[in-house]
Coordinates of C-alpha atoms in Angstrom, one line a residue:
X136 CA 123.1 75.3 72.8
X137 CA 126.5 74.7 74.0
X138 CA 128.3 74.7 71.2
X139 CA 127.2 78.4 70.4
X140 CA 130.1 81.0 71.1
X141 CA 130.1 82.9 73.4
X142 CA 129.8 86.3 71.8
X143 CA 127.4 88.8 74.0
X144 CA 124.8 90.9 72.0
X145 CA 122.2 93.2 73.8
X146 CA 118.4 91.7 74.0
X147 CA 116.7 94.3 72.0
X148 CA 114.7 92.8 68.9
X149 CA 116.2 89.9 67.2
X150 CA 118.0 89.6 64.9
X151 CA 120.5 91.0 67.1
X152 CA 122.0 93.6 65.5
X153 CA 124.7 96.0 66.8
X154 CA 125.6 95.2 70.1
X155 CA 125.4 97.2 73.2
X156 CA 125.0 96.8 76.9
X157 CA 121.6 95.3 78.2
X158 CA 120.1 97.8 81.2
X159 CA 121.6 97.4 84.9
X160 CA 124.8 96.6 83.1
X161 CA 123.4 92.9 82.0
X162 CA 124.5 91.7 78.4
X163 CA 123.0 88.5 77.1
X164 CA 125.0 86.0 75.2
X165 CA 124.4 85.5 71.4
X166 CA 123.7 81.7 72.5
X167 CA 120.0 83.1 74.2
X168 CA 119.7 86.2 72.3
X169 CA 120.0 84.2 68.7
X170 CA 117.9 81.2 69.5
X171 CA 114.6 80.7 68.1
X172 CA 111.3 79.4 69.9
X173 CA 109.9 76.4 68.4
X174 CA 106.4 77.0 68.8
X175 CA 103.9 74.1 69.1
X176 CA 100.5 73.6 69.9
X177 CA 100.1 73.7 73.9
X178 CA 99.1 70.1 75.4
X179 CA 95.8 70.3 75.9
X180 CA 95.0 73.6 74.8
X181 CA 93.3 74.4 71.3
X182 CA 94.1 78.0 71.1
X183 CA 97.3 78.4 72.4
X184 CA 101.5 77.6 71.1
X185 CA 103.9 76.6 73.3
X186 CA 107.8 76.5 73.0
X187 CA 110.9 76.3 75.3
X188 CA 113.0 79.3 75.7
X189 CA 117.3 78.6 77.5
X190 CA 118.0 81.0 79.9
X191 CA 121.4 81.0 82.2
X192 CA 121.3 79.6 85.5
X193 CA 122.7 83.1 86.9
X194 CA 122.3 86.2 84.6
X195 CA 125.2 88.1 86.4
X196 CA 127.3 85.1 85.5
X197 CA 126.0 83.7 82.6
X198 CA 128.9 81.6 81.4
X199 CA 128.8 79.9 84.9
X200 CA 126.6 77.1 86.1
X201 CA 123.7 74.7 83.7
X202 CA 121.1 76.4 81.3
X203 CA 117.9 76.9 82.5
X204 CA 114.7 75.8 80.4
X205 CA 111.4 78.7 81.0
X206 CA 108.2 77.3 79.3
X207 CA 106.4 79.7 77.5
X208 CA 103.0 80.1 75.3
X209 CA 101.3 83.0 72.9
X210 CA 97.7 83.5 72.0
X211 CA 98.1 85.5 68.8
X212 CA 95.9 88.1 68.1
X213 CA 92.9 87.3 66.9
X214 CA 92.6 90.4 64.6
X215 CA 95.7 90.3 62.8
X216 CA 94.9 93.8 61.0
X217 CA 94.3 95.5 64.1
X218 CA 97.2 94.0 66.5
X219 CA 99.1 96.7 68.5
X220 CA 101.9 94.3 69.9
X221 CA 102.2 91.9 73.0
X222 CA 100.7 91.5 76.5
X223 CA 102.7 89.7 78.5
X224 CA 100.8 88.0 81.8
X225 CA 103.0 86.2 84.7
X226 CA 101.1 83.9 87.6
X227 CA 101.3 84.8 91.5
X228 CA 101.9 83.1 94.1
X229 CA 105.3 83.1 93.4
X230 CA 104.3 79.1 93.0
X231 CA 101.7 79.4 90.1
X232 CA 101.6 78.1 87.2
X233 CA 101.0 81.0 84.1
X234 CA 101.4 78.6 81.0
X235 CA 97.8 78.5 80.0
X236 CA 96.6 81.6 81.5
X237 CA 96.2 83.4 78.3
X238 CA 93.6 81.1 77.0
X239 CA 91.2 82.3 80.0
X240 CA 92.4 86.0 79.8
X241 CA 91.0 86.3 76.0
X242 CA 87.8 83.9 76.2
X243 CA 86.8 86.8 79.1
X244 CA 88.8 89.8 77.3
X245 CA 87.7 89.4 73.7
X246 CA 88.3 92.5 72.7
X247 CA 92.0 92.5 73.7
X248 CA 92.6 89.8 72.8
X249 CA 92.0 90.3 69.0
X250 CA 94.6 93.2 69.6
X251 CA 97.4 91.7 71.3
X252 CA 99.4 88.4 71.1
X253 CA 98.9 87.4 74.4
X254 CA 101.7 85.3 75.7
X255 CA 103.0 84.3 79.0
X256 CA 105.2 81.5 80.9
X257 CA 106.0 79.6 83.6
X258 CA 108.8 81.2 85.6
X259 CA 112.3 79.3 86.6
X260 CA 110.7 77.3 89.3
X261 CA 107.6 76.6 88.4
X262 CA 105.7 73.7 86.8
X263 CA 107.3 72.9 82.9
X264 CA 110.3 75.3 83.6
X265 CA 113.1 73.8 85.5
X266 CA 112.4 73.8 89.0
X267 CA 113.1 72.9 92.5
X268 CA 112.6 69.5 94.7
X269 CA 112.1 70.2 98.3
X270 CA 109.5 67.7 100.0
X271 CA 107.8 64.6 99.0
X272 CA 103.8 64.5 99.8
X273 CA 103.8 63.2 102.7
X274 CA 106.8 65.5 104.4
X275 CA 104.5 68.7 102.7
X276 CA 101.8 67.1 104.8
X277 CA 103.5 66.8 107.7
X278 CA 104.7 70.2 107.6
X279 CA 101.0 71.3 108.0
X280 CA 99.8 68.5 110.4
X281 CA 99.6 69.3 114.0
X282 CA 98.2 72.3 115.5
X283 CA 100.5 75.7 114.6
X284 CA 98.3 77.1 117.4
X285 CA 99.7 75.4 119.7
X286 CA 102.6 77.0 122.1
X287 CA 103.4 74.3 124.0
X288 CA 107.7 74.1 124.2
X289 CA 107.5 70.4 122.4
X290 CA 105.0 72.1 119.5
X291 CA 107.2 75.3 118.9
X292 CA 110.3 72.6 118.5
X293 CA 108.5 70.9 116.2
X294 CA 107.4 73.6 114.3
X295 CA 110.8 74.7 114.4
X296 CA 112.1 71.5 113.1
X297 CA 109.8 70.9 110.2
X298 CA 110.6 74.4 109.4
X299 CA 114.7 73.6 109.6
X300 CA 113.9 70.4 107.9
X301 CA 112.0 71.8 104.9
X302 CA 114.3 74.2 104.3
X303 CA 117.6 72.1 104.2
X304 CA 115.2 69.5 102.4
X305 CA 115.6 72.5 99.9
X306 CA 119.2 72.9 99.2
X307 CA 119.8 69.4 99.3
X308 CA 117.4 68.3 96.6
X309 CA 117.9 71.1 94.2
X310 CA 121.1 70.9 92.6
X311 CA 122.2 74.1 93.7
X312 CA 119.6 75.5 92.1
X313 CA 117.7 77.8 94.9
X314 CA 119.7 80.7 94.9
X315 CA 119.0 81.4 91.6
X316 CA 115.0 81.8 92.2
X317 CA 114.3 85.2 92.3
X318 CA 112.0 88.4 91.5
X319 CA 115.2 89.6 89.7
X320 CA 116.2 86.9 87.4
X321 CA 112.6 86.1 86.5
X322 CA 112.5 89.9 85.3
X323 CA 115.5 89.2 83.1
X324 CA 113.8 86.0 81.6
X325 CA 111.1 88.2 80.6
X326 CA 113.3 90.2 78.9
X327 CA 114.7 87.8 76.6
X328 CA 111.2 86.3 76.1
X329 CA 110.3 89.8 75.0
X330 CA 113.2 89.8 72.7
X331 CA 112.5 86.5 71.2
X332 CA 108.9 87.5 70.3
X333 CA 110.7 90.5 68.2
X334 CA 108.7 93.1 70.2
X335 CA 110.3 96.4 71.1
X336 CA 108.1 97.0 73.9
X337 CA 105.6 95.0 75.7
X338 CA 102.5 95.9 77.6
X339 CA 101.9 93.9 80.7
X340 CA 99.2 92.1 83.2
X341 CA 100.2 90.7 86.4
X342 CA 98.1 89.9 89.4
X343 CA 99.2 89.2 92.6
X344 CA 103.0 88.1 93.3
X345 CA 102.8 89.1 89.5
X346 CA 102.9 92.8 90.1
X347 CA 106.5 92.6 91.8
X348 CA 107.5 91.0 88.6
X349 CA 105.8 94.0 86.3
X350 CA 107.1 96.2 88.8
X351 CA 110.7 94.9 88.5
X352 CA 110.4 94.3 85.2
X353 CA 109.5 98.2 84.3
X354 CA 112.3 99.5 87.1
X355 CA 115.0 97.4 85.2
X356 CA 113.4 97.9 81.7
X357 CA 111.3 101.2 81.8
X358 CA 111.9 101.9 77.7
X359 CA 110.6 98.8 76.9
X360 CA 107.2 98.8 78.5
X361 CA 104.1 100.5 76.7
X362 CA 101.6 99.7 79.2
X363 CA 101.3 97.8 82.7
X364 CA 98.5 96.6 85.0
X365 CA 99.2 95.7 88.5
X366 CA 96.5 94.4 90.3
X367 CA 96.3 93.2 93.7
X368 CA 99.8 94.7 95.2
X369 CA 102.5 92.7 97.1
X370 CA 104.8 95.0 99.0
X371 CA 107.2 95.2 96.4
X372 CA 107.8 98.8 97.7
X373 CA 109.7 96.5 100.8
X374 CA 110.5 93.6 101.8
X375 CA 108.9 90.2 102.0
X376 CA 109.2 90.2 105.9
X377 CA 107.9 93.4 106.4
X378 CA 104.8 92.2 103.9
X379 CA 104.1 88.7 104.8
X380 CA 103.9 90.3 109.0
X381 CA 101.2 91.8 107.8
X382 CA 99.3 89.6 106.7
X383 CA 97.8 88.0 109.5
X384 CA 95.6 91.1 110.4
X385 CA 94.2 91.7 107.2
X386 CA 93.3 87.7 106.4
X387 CA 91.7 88.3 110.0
X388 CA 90.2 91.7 108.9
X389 CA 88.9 90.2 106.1
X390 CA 87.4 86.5 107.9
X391 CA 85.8 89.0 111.0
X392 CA 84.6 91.6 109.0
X393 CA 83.4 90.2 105.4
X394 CA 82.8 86.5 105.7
X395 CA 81.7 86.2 109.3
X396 CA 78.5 88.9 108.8
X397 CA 78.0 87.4 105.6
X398 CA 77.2 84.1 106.8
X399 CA 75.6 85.7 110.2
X400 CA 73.1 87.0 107.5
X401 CA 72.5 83.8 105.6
X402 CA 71.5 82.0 109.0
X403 CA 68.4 80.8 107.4
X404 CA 70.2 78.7 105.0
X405 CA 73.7 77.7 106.7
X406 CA 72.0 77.7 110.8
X407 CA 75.5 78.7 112.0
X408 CA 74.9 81.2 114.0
X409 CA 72.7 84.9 114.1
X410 CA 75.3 87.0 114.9
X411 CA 78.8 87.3 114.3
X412 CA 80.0 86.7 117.4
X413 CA 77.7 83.8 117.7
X414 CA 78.9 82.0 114.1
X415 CA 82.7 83.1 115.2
X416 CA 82.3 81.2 118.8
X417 CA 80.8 78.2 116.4
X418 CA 83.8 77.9 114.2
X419 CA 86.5 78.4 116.9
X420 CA 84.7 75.5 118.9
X421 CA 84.7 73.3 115.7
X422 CA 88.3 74.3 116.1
X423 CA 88.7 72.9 118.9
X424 CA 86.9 69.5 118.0
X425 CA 89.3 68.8 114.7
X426 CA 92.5 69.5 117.1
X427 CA 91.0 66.7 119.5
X428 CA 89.5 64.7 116.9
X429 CA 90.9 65.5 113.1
X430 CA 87.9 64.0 110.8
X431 CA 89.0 62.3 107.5
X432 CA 87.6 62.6 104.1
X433 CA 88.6 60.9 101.6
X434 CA 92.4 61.2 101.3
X435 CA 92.3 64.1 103.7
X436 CA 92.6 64.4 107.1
X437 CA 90.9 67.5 108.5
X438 CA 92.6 69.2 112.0
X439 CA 92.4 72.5 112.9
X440 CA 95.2 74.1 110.4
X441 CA 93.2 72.5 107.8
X442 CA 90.4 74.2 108.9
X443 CA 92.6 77.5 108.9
X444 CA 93.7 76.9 105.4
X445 CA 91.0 76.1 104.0
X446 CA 89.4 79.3 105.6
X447 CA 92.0 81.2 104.2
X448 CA 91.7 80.0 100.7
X449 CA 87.7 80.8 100.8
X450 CA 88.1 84.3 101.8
X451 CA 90.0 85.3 98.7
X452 CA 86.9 85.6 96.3
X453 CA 83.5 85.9 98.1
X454 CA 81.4 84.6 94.9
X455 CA 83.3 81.7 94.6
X456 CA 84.5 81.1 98.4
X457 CA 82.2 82.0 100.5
X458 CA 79.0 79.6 99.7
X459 CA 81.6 76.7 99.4
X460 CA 83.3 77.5 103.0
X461 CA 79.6 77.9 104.4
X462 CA 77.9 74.6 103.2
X463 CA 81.8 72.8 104.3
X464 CA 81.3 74.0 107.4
X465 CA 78.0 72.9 107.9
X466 CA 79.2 69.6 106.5
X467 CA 82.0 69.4 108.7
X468 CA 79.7 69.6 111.4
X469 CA 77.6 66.3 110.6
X470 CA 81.3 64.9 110.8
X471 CA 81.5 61.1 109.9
X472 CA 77.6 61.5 109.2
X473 CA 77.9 63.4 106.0
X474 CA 77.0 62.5 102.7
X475 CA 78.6 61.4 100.0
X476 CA 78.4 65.0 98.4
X477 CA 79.0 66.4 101.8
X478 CA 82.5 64.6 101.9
X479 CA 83.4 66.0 98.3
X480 CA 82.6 69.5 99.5
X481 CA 84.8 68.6 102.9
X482 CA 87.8 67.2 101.2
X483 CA 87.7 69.9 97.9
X484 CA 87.6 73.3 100.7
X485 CA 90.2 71.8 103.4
X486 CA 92.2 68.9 102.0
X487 CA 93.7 71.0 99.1
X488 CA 96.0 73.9 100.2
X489 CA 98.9 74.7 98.2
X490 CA 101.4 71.8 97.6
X491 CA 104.8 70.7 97.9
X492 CA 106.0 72.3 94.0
X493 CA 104.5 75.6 95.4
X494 CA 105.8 76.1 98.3
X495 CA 109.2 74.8 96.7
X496 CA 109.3 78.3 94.4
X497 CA 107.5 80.3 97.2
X498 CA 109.9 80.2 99.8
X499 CA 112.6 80.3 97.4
X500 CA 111.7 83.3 96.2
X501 CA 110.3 84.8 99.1
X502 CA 113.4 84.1 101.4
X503 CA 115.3 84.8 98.4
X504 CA 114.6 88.1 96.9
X505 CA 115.3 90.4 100.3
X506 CA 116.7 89.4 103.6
X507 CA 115.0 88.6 106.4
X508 CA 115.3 88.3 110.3
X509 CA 117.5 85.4 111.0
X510 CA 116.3 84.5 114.5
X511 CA 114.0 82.5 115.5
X512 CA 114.0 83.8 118.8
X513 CA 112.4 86.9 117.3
X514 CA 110.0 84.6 115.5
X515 CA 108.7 82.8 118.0
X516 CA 108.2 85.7 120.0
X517 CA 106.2 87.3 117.5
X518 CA 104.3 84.6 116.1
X519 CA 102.7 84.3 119.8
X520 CA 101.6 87.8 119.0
X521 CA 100.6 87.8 116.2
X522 CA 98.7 83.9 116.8
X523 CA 96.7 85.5 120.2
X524 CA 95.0 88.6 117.9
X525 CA 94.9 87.4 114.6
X526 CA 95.0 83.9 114.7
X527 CA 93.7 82.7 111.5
X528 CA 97.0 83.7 109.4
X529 CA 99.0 84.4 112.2
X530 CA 99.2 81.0 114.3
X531 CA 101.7 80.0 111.0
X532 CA 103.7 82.6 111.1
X533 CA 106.5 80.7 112.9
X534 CA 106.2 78.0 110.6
X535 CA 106.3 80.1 107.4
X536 CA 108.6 82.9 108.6
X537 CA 111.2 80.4 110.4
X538 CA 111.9 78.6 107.0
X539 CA 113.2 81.9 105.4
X540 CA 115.5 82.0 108.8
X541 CA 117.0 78.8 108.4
X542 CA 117.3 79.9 104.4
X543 CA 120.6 79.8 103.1
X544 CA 121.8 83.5 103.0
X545 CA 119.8 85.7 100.4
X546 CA 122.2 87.2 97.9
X547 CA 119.8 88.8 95.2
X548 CA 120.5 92.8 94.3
X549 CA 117.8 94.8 95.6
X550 CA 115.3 96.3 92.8
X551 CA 114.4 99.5 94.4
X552 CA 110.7 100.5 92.4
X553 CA 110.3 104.6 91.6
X554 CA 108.2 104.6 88.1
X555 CA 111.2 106.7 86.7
X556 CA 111.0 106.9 82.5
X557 CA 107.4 105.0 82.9
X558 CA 104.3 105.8 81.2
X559 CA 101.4 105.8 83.3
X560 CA 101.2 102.3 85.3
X561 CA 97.7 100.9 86.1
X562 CA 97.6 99.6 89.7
X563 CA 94.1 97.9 90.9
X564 CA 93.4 96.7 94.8
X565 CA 90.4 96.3 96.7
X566 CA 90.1 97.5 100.1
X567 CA 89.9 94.2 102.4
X568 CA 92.4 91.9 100.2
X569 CA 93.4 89.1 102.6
X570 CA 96.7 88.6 100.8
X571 CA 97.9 91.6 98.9
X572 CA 96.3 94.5 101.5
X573 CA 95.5 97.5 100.8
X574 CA 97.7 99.4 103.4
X575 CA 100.6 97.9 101.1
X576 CA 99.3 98.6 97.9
X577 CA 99.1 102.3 98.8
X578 CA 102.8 102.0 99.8
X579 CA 103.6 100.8 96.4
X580 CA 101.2 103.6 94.8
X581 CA 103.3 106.5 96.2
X582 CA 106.9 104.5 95.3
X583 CA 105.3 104.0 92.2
X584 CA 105.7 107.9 90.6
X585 CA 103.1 108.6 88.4
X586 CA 100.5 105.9 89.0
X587 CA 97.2 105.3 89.0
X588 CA 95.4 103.4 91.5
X589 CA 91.8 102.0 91.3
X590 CA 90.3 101.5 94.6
X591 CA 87.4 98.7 94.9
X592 CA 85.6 100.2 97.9
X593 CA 83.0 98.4 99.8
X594 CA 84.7 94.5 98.8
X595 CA 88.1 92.3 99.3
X596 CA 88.3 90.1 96.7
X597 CA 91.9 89.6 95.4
X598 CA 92.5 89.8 91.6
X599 CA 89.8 92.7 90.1
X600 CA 90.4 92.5 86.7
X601 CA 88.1 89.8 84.9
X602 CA 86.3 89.3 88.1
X603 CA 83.0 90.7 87.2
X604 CA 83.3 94.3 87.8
X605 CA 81.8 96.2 84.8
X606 CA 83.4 99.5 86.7
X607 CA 87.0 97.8 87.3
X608 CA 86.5 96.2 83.8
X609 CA 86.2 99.1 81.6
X610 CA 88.8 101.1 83.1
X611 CA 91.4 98.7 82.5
X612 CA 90.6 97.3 78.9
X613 CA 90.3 101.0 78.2
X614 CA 93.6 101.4 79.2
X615 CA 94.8 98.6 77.4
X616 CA 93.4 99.3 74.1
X617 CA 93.8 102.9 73.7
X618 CA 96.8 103.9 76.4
X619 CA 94.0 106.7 78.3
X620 CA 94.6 105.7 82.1
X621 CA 92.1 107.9 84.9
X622 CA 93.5 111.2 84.8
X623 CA 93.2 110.7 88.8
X624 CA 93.3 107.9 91.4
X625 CA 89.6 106.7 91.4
X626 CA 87.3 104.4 92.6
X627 CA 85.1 101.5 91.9
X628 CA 82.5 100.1 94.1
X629 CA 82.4 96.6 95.0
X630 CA 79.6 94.2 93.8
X631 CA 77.3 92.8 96.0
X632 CA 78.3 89.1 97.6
X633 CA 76.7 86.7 96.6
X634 CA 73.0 85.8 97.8
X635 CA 72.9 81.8 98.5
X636 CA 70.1 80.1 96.5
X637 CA 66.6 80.4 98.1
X638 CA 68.3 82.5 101.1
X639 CA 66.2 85.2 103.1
X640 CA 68.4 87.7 104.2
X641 CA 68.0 88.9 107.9

């Protein structure tokens, strides 16, 4: 690519033709806008094509810096006659991986599937794109070890440290590349890779962190998007630090008030405990036991933030989580007596949490994208406030929030989301979402102008679409396939959790 000139051409629908300004006063050079995706078939994937799109390091200074490479893939529209355009899909987090998510979304979503060429990527900063280097293994699990309870002066230093030292680990391994890992830039990736597909306008899907990039995407592009699906909101409406403080209340909402009276209920099958008081008091003293005695599995050594995390990672989907955090529990509490299968359960629910290439992007693009508090004076304060009433997310909130302190300083613009020139938007969020909460996603609705928003009452799951709910389910691919959003906010009840095998209910 570097031998192309450097003549600018806008990134409408290739070939690029007449050349104009970009939106937000953004032009792309001829050597993005003219280059062709060389699609292949995906490594280990059947059904999908992959290919390698160049972006600039910097879109505000595109001549400046190395390329970037973003890997991308298409699922192409099983019903050629019939296709409407493209749905573009992005992956949470930000950390995930969305490279082979369209293969999923239209084995569950037949039907739009054979409508749309389904394509998606991996953002700068993630898995096959060009991404950062922050921590080896064993400094990622050092970074978790110890107990982020503790308030002792010689913990909260080393909390402190890891946190200074992860994120100087950061700028020193990445080639200069962190500043350049935002919401904002990944929105004008998308843009190109909309271009390159030859698509006028795109309809989009994005769960999770995904919605700030749908929401970005249709503030900075709003002509160019047919139809969009947020589901499960991040506070894109403000900033990260006033949306990751508030998380610790609703992953404690969500552990006190859902999971805990679940497995109350289930006592005849799990035995830990007949109340919810009595199966809380249970897993706080196991608590207690790991940060005395850590237990290891396998390659994993269980302590008490293990047990947090792994907690924390259950209560995101109740079908899936909730069985698998009960019967771990109850292994964890036959300790070095467990059984082989026992073990597997132990080391699958609390050794694997995150890693170091996720939390590379994450707080990249979290202390990235808005500023944040700089002192960790304020920090430690409030993380011992936050740690004593909701414990479960909040005793790592000095780790977490301390990193984006000792970030270098956050120069991204601000993308301030109003729905202005947007067809109707589809947002989706159940009512005790641990991660993406629902006092945030109602923030976002009324920034949002002319939204929708589906409320799954009665459940907290996070991610609705594709999740099982025929109500959530039909209102969406309904959207999708014929534009026809409610005509009002309304509401889906949740489904029932799930019943363990052979369980008697109390």
């Amino acid at each position: 690519m570097a031998g192309v000139g450097a003549a600018v051409v806008a990134a409408a629908v290739l070939p690029a033709d007449g050349a104009q300004a970009g939106p937000a006063g953004v032009r792309v050079p001829a050597r993005y806008a003219q280059q062709r995706l060389n699609w292949r078939p995906c490594e280990g994937s059947s059904s999908l094509e992959c290919a390698s799109m160049t972006v600039p390091r910097d879109w505000h200074r595109p001549d400046a810096g190395a390329d970037l490479t973003v890997a991308v893939s298409r699922h192409r529209a099983s019903s050629p006659a019939g296709r409407r355009g493209v749905l573009m899909m992005a992956a949470g987090g930000p950390g995930a991986s969305g490279l082979n998510r369209p293969a999923g979304f239209v084995e569950d979503e037949p039907a739009v599937g054979a409508a749309y060429d389904v394509v998606s990527f991996d953002q700068r900063g993630v898995g096959r794109s060009t991404h950062p280097v922050c921590q080896t293994d064993a400094e990622f699990r050092e970074f978790f070890a110890h107990d982020f309870r503790d308030r002792s002066p010689a913990a909260i230093q080393g909390v402190l440290a890891r946190s200074r030292k992860l994120a100087q680990d950061c700028q020193a391994r990445s080639g200069g590349l962190l500043p350049y890992l935002t919401t904002e830039q990944t929105v004008r990736d998308m843009d190109l890779f909309r271009s390159l597909l030859g698509a006028r306008k795109i309809s989009y899907y994005g769960p999770s962190y995904a919605t700030m990039l749908g929401a970005y995407y249709a503030t900075l592009y709003p002509r160019r998007v047919e139809r969009a699906v947020l589901d499960s909101n991040v506070g894109w409406a403000g900033s990260w630090e006033e949306f990751e403080t508030g998380q610790p209340k609703s992953f404690q909402r969500r552990f006190e008030q859902d999971f805990l009276p679940w497995l109350a209920k289930y006592d005849t099958v799990y035995h830990y405990g007949r109340t919810v008081q009595a199966a809380k008091a249970r897993w706080e003293a196991r608590r207690r036991a790991l940060a005395a005695h850590p237990l290891t599995v396998g390659r994993a050594v269980i302590g008490p933030n293990q047990l947090d995390n792994g907690t924390i990672q259950a209560v995101y989907n109740a079908k899936e989580g909730f069985p698998a955090l009960a019967s771990a529990l109850v292994a964890l509490d036959h300790g070095d007596g467990a059984g082989a299968t026992e073990r597997q359960l132990m080391e699958k629910v609390f050794g694997s949490y995150l890693s170091p290439a996720f939390l590379a992007e994450f707080f990249s693009v979290t202390c990235n994208d808005t500023a944040w508090n700089r002192g960790v004076g304020y920090w430690t304060r409030r993380s011992a406030k936050d740690a004593a009433k909701q414990p479960l997310a909040g005793a790592r909130e000095l780790a977490f929030s301390s990193v984006c302190a000792y970030w270098p300083t956050a120069t991204a613009p601000k993308v301030k989301v109003t729905g202005a020139g947007l067809p109707t938007t589809l947002m989706l969020n159940s009512v005790h979402d641990p991660a993406t909460y629902y006092e945030a996603a109602l923030r976002d609705h009324r920034a949002l102008r002319g939204s929708r928003l589906v409320t799954v009452s009665g459940g907290g799951d996070h991610g609705q679409y594709r999740n099982g709910n025929a109500c959530v389910d039909g209102i969406v691919t309904h959207y999708l396939l014929t534009g026809e959003a409610p005509k009002h906010d309304t509401t889906c009840a949740a489904d029932p959790l799930p019943v363990p095998a052979g369980a008697q209910a109390r």
